[in-house]
Amino acid sequence: MGKNKPYIFEIEKIESILKERKPKKILIQIPDGLKKSFYNTLDVLKEKYGNVEFIISSDPAYGACFLAEDEALNLNVDLLVHVGHTEYYRSSFSNVVYVGAYSTLKPSTDTIRSLVSYVKSKGIEKVGLSYVIQHKPIVNYVKNILEQESLRVLMGKKSGYVKYDGQIIGCDYSTAVKVNNYVDAHIIICGGYFHAIGLGLATMKPVIKLDPYTNSFEDISKNVKRYLSVRYAKIMRSLDAKKYGVIVGARKGQYRSELIKLLIKLIKGRGLEYELFSAEILTIDVLRNIDRDNIDAYIVTSCPRLPIDDLGEFGKPVLTPGEAIMVLTGNLDKYMFPW
């Protein structure tokens, strides 16, 4: 499937909208890692629809929570095309279409069978199966081989921010959590470590990453334990905090008003102080610029992965919402991730 193309884009979905709605100006939002792969598709669209003005957003697209709706409104476009993620929330910009971007790679049968042998050697018989959306086309292929090799495979029903059974995103592992009490370990189809680490933190069960890009598998359970030890160190450093900086997501998809109210209530309930900050894009340099001497710890309410992945080297503890709730309620025994 698509040997010469790393990704297949749902170009027919875009064309259907072009024919039906006849937009004159389109903004296309694509994750950085997919932009260059999309350009061939863009050239095809330009050639077929020469009267349409296509604009590529150069800003990052971390997820559908980071939808470029304000950009679309400011540019006065007729349509916003978001590539690579499924819908996360109802946008205030009315004309949005979500376009799939699917990897053309899949792990070999031999690789999956080797994974099964490894899993069985650990005494594991029941596994949860999860995936990121780019690998949805191969989920049944992987599941069938796992079951043929006598593993019991469970996939959680869709809920929360995800659209499909078994799908996970960086802030929502609810499909895996639903089956967590019934499995011995989790297998996730993904590249890199971002989603696999999150799955481990959310479930506290062994996680094996099946990587279609490298045609390999890896038990990342030790990696998760290392992350967990770092997170607990930051939690413990926060126990004596007198004042918190609460960072609010300025993007609509990352603005969590009820969560912010809960955190403020917990902070006040302990007789502590807080200061509010807002940020669309939060980096370690941004955090350094807003930092105040009298703030002892920060809580990021926009995205629970920022404290773990991007802000871990900051000099003061930067907590996820779940970690902050652990600290403010004194319930430290069970790690809470993400919310």
PDB file of N, CA and C in Angstrom, residues 13 18 94 97 100 169 183 238 271 273 281 325:
ATOM      1  N   LYS A  13     -11.652  13.529   0.135  1.00  0.00           N
ATOM      2  CA  LYS A  13     -12.500  14.254   1.070  1.00  0.00           C
ATOM      3  C   LYS A  13     -12.419  15.756   0.799  1.00  0.00           C
ATOM      4  N   LEU A  18     -14.600  20.703  -2.116  1.00  0.00           N
ATOM      5  CA  LEU A  18     -14.345  21.713  -3.141  1.00  0.00           C
ATOM      6  C   LEU A  18     -15.465  21.731  -4.184  1.00  0.00           C
ATOM      7  N   SER A  94     -17.094  27.924  11.457  1.00  0.00           N
ATOM      8  CA  SER A  94     -18.126  26.963  11.049  1.00  0.00           C
ATOM      9  C   SER A  94     -17.678  25.953  10.003  1.00  0.00           C
ATOM     10  N   VAL A  97     -12.987  20.979   8.018  1.00  0.00           N
ATOM     11  CA  VAL A  97     -13.002  19.577   7.609  1.00  0.00           C
ATOM     12  C   VAL A  97     -11.713  18.919   8.108  1.00  0.00           C
ATOM     13  N   GLY A 100      -7.795  12.820   7.065  1.00  0.00           N
ATOM     14  CA  GLY A 100      -6.886  11.798   7.561  1.00  0.00           C
ATOM     15  C   GLY A 100      -5.551  11.803   6.834  1.00  0.00           C
ATOM     16  N   ILE A 169      -4.827   9.601  22.073  1.00  0.00           N
ATOM     17  CA  ILE A 169      -4.113  10.828  21.753  1.00  0.00           C
ATOM     18  C   ILE A 169      -3.312  11.221  22.986  1.00  0.00           C
ATOM     19  N   VAL A 183      -6.484  -6.642  31.403  1.00  0.00           N
ATOM     20  CA  VAL A 183      -5.316  -7.041  30.615  1.00  0.00           C
ATOM     21  C   VAL A 183      -4.070  -7.054  31.491  1.00  0.00           C
ATOM     22  N   SER A 238       7.047  19.925  45.269  1.00  0.00           N
ATOM     23  CA  SER A 238       5.920  20.865  45.269  1.00  0.00           C
ATOM     24  C   SER A 238       5.150  20.876  46.581  1.00  0.00           C
ATOM     25  N   GLY A 271      -5.183  27.349  51.851  1.00  0.00           N
ATOM     26  CA  GLY A 271      -4.656  28.622  52.317  1.00  0.00           C
ATOM     27  C   GLY A 271      -3.440  29.092  51.545  1.00  0.00           C
ATOM     28  N   GLU A 273      -1.532  30.635  47.799  1.00  0.00           N
ATOM     29  CA  GLU A 273      -1.735  31.699  46.824  1.00  0.00           C
ATOM     30  C   GLU A 273      -1.533  31.165  45.410  1.00  0.00           C
ATOM     31  N   ILE A 281       1.172  29.240  23.073  1.00  0.00           N
ATOM     32  CA  ILE A 281       2.299  28.322  22.914  1.00  0.00           C
ATOM     33  C   ILE A 281       3.201  28.488  24.127  1.00  0.00           C
ATOM     34  N   ILE A 325      -3.376  17.946  41.433  1.00  0.00           N
ATOM     35  CA  ILE A 325      -4.475  17.452  42.268  1.00  0.00           C
ATOM     36  C   ILE A 325      -3.934  16.495  43.327  1.00  0.00           C
TER      37      ILE A 325
END
